[in-house]
mmCIF file of C-alpha atoms in Angstrom:
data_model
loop_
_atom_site.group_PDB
_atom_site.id
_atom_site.type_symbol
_atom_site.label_atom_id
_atom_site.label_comp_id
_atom_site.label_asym_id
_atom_site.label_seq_id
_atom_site.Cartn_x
_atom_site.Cartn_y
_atom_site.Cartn_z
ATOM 1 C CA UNK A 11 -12.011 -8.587 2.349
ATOM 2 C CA UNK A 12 -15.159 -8.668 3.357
ATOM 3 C CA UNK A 13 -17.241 -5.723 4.130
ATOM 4 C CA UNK A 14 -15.172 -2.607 3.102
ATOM 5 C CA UNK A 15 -14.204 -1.474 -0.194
ATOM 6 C CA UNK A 16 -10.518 -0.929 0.444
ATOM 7 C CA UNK A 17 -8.618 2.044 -1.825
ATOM 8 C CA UNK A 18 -4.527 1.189 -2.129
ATOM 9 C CA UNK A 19 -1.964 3.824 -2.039
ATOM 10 C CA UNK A 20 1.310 2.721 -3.130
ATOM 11 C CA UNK A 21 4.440 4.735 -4.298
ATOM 12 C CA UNK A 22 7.713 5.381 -3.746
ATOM 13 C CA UNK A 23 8.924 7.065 -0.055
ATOM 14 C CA UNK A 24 8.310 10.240 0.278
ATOM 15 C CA UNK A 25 5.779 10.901 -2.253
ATOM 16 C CA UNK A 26 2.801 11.735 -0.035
ATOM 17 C CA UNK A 27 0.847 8.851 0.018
ATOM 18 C CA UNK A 28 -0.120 9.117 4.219
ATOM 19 C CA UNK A 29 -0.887 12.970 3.564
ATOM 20 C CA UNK A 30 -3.085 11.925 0.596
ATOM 21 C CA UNK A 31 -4.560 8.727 2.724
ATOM 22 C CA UNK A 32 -6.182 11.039 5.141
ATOM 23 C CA UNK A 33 -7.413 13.637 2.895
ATOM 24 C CA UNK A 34 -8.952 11.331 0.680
ATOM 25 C CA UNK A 35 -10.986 9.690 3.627
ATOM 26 C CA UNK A 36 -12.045 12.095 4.795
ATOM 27 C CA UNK A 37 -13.372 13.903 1.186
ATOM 28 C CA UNK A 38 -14.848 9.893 0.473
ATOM 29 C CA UNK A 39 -17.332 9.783 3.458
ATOM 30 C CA UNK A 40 -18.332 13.170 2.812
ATOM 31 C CA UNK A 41 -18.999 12.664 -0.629
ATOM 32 C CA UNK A 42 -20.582 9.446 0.376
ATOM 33 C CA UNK A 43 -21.895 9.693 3.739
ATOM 34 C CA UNK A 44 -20.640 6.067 4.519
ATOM 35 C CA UNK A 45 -18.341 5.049 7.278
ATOM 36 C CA UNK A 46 -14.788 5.515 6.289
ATOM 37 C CA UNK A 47 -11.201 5.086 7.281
ATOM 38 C CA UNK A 48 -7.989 4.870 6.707
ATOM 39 C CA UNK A 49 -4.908 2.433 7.410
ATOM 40 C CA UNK A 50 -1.727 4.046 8.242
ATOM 41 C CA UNK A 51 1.324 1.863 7.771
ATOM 42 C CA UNK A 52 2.601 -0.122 9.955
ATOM 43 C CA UNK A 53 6.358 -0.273 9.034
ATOM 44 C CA UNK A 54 6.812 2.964 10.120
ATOM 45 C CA UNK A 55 5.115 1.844 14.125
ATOM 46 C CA UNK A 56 7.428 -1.276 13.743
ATOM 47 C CA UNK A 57 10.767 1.034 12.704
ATOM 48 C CA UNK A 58 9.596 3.328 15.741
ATOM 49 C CA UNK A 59 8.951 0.951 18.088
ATOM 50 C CA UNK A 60 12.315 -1.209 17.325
ATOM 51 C CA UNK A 61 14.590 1.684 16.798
ATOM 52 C CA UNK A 62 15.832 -0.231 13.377
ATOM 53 C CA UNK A 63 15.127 -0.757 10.245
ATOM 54 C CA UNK A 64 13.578 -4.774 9.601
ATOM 55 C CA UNK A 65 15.531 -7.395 8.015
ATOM 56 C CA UNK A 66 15.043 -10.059 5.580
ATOM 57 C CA UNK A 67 13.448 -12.475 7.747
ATOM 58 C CA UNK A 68 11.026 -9.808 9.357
ATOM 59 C CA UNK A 69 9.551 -8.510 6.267
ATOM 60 C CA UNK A 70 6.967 -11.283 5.705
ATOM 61 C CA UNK A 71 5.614 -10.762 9.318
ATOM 62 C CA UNK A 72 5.016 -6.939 8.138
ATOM 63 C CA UNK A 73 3.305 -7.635 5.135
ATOM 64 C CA UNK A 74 1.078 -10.164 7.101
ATOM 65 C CA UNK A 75 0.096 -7.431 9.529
ATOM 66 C CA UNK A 76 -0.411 -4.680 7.400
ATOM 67 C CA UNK A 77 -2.683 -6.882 5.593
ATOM 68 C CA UNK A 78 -4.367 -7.915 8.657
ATOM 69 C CA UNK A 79 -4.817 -4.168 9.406
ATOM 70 C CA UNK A 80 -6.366 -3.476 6.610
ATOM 71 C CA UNK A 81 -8.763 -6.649 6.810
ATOM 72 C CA UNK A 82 -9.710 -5.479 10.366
ATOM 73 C CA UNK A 83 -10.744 -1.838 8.931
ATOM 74 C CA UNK A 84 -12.570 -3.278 6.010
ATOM 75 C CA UNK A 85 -14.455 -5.489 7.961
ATOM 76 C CA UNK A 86 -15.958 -2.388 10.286
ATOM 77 C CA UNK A 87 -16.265 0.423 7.787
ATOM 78 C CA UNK A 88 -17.831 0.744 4.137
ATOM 79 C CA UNK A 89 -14.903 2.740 2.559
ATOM 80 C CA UNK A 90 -10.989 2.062 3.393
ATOM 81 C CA UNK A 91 -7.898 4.260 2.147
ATOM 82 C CA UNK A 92 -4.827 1.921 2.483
ATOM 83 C CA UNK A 93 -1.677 4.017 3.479
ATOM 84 C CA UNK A 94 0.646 1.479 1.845
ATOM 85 C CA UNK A 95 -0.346 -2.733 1.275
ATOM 86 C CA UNK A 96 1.615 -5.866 1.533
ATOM 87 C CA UNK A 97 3.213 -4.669 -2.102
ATOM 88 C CA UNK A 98 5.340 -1.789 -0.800
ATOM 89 C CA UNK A 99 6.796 -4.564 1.341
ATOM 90 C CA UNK A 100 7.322 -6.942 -1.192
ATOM 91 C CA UNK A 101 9.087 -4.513 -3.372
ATOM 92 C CA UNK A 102 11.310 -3.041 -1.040
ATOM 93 C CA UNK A 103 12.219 -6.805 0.030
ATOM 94 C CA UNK A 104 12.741 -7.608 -3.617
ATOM 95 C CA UNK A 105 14.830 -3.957 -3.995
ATOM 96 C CA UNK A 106 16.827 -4.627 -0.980
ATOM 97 C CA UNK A 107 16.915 -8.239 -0.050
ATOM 98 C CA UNK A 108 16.539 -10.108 -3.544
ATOM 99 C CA UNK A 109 13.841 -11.674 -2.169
ATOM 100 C CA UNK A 110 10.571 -11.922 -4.547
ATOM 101 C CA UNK A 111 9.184 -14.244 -2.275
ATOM 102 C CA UNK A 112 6.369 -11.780 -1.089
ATOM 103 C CA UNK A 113 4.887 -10.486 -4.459
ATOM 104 C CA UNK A 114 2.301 -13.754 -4.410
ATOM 105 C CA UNK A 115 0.718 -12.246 -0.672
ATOM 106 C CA UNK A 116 0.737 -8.734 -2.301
ATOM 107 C CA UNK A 117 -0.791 -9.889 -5.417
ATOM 108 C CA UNK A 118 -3.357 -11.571 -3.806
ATOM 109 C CA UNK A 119 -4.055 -8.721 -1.367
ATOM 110 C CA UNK A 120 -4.503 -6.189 -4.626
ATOM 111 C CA UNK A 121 -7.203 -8.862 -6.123
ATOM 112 C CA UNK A 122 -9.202 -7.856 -3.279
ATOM 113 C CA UNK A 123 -9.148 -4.254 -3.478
ATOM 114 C CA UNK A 124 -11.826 -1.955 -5.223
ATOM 115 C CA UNK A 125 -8.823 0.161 -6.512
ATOM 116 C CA UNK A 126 -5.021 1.120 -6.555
ATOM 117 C CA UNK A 127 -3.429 4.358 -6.877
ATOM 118 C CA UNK A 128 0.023 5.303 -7.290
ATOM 119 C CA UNK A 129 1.850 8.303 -6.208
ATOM 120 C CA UNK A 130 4.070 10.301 -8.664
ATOM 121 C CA UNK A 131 7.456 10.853 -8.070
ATOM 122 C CA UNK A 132 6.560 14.699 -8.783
ATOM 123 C CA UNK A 133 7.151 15.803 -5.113
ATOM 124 C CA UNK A 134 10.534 17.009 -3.110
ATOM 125 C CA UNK A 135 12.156 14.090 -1.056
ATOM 126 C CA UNK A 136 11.750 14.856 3.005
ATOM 127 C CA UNK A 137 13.633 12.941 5.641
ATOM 128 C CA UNK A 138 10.696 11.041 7.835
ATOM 129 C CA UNK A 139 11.957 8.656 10.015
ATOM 130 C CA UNK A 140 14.039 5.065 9.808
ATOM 131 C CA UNK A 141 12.078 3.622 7.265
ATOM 132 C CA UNK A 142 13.123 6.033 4.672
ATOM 133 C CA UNK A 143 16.069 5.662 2.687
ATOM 134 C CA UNK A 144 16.731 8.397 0.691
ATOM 135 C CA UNK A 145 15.881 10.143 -2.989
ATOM 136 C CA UNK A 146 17.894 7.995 -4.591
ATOM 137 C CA UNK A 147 15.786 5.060 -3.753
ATOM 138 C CA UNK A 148 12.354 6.157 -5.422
ATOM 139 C CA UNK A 149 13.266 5.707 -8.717
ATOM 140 C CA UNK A 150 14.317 2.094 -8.722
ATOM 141 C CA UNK A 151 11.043 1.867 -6.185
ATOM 142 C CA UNK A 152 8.845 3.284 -8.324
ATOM 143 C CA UNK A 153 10.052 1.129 -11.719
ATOM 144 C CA UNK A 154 9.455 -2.114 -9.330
ATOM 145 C CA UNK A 155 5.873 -1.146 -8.087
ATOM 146 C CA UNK A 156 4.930 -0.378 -11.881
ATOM 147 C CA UNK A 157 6.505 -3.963 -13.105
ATOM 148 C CA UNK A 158 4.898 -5.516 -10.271
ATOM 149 C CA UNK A 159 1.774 -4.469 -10.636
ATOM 150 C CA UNK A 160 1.991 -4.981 -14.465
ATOM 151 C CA UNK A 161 3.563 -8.530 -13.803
ATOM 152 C CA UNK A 162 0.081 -9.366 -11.717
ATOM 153 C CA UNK A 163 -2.124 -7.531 -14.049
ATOM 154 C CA UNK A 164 -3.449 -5.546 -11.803
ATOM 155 C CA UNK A 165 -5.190 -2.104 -13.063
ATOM 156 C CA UNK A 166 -3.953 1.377 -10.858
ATOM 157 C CA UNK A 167 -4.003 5.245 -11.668
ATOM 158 C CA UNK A 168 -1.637 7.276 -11.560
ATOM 159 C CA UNK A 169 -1.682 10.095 -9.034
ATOM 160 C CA UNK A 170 0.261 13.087 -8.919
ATOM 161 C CA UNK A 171 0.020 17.557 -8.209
ATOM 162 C CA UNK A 172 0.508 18.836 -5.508
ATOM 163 C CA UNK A 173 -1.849 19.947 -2.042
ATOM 164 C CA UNK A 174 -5.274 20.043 -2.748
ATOM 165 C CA UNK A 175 -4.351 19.286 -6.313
ATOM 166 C CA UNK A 176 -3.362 15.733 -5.517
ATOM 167 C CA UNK A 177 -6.664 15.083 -3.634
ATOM 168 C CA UNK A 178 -8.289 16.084 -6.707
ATOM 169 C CA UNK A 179 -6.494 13.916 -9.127
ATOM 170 C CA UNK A 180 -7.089 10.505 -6.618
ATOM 171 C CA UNK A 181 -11.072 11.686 -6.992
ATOM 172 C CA UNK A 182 -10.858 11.623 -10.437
ATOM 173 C CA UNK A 183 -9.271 8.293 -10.858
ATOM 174 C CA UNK A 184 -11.612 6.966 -8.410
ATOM 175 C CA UNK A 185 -14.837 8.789 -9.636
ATOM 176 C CA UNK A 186 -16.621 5.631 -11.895
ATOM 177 C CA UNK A 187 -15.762 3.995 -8.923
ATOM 178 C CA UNK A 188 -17.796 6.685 -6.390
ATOM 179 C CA UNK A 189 -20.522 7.728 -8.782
ATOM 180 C CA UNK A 190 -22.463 5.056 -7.738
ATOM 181 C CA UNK A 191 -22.167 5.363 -3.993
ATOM 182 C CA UNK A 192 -22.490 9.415 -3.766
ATOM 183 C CA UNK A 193 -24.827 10.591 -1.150
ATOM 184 C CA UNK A 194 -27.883 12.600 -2.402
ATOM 185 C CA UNK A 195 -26.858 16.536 -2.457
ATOM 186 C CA UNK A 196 -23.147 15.510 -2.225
ATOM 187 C CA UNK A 197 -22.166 17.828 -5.188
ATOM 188 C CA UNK A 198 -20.184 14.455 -6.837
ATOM 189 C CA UNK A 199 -22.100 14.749 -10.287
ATOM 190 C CA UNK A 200 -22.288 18.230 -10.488
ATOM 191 C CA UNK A 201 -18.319 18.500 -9.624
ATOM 192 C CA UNK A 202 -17.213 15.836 -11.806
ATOM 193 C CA UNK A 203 -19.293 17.159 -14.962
ATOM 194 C CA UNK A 204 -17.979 20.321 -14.813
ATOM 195 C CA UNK A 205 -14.277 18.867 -14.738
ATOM 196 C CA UNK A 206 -15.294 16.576 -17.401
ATOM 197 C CA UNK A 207 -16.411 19.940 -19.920
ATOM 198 C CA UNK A 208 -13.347 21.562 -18.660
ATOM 199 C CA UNK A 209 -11.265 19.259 -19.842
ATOM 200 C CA UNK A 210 -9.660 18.489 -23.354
ATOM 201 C CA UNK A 211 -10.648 15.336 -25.038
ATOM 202 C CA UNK A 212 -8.771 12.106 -24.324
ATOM 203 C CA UNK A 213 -7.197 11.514 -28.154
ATOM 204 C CA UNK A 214 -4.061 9.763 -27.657
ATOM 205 C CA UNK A 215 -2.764 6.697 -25.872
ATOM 206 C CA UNK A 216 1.150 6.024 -25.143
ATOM 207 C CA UNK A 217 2.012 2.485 -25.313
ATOM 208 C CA UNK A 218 4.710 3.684 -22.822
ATOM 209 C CA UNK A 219 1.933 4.815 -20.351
ATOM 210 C CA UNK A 220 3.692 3.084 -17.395
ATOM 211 C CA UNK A 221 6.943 5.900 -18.237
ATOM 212 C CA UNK A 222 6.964 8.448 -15.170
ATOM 213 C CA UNK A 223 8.405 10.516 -17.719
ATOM 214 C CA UNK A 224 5.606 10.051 -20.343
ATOM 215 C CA UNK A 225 3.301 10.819 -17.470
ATOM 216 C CA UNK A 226 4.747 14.217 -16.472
ATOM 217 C CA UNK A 227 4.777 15.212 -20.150
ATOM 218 C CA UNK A 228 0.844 14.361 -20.540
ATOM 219 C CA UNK A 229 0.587 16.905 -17.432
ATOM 220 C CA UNK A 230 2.140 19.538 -18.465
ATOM 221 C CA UNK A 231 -0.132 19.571 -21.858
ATOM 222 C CA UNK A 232 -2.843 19.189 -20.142
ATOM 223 C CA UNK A 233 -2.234 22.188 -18.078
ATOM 224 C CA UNK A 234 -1.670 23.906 -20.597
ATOM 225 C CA UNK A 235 -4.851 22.917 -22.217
ATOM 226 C CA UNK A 236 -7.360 26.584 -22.088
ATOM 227 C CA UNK A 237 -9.675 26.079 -19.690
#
């Protein structure tokens, strides 16, 4: 990766990750001013285009290309949002297949990235096309993209709200990250102090961080938090 500093959205179907992809794009160059872009993903082009879902031997070829997509954008623009990497396709191949075989390519893609963020499972399941398989499935998805990305020790953040609320939450996670790249006048600094004072003092840490459930619970207290 060799120009662009590429952000990774991974998460179970359905949980808004092309929705926050674009949004978060477009909210990055203007807080930035830098070229930016964003990387749809391809499996759902490939499902469309062959009428079918991809088997075992295909996935590897998806993962490559993705990838490659992702290179391509990097390589033109300072600031990539990733609609999905090489490890949604390695889990779903793991999840459906049994075949781990594709977590080495994904881990290696993630090395490369300036950061990862996963999408809650907080949102309602929507029907979208072939390459969706149903609510049952994000659960079990969700539990693999955490233990892979554990397994690789690879650092994310944990995204979830909903609308403008989700944008908000990816800036957050991504603000040590931005601070140093925010255009003059860009309101960055001033926005993320004020969150800062606004919010409660960080006290506690679960050793079960990784629990969607723990997650949601943090939320809810910190909502309830005064403001």
């Amino acid at each position: 990766m060799s120009a662009g500093r590429v952000i990774a959205i991974v998460g179970a179907e359905s949980t808004g990750k092309t929705t926050l992809a674009g949004a978060l794009a477009e909210r990055i160059a203007a807080l930035t001013g830098a070229p930016t872009t964003w990387v749809g993903e391809w499996l759902r082009e490939w499902c469309a285009r062959e009428g079918r879902t991809p088997r075992a031997d295909e996935q590897a070829a998806i993962a490559a290309e993705q990838q490659r997509r992702i290179a391509e954008a990097a390589a033109a623009h300072a600031w990539v949002v990733a609609d999905t990497t090489p490890l949604m396709t390695a889990v779903y191949s793991e999840l459906l297949f049994d075949d781990r075989s594709l977590h080495g390519l994904a881990a290696q893609a993630h090395r490369g990235y300036a950061a990862t963020l996963l999408t809650a499972v907080d949102l309602p399941w929507e029907p979208d096309g072939l390459q969706r398989d149903g609510p049952h499935v994000r659960a079990p998805v969700d539990r693999l993209v955490r233990r892979a990305l554990l397994d690789h020790g690879l650092a994310w953040s944990v995204v979830g709200g909903t609308g403008e609320a989700r944008v908000e939450a990816a800036l957050d996670a991504l603000a040590p990250l931005l601070r140093a790249h925010a255009a003059p006048d860009a309101g960055l600094f001033t926005r993320l102090a004020r969150r800062e004072a606004a919010q409660a003092a960080w006290t506690w840490v679960c050793r079960d961080c990784d629990v969607p459930d723990c997650e949601h619970a943090a939320r809810r207290l910190r909502e309830a938090a005064p403001r």
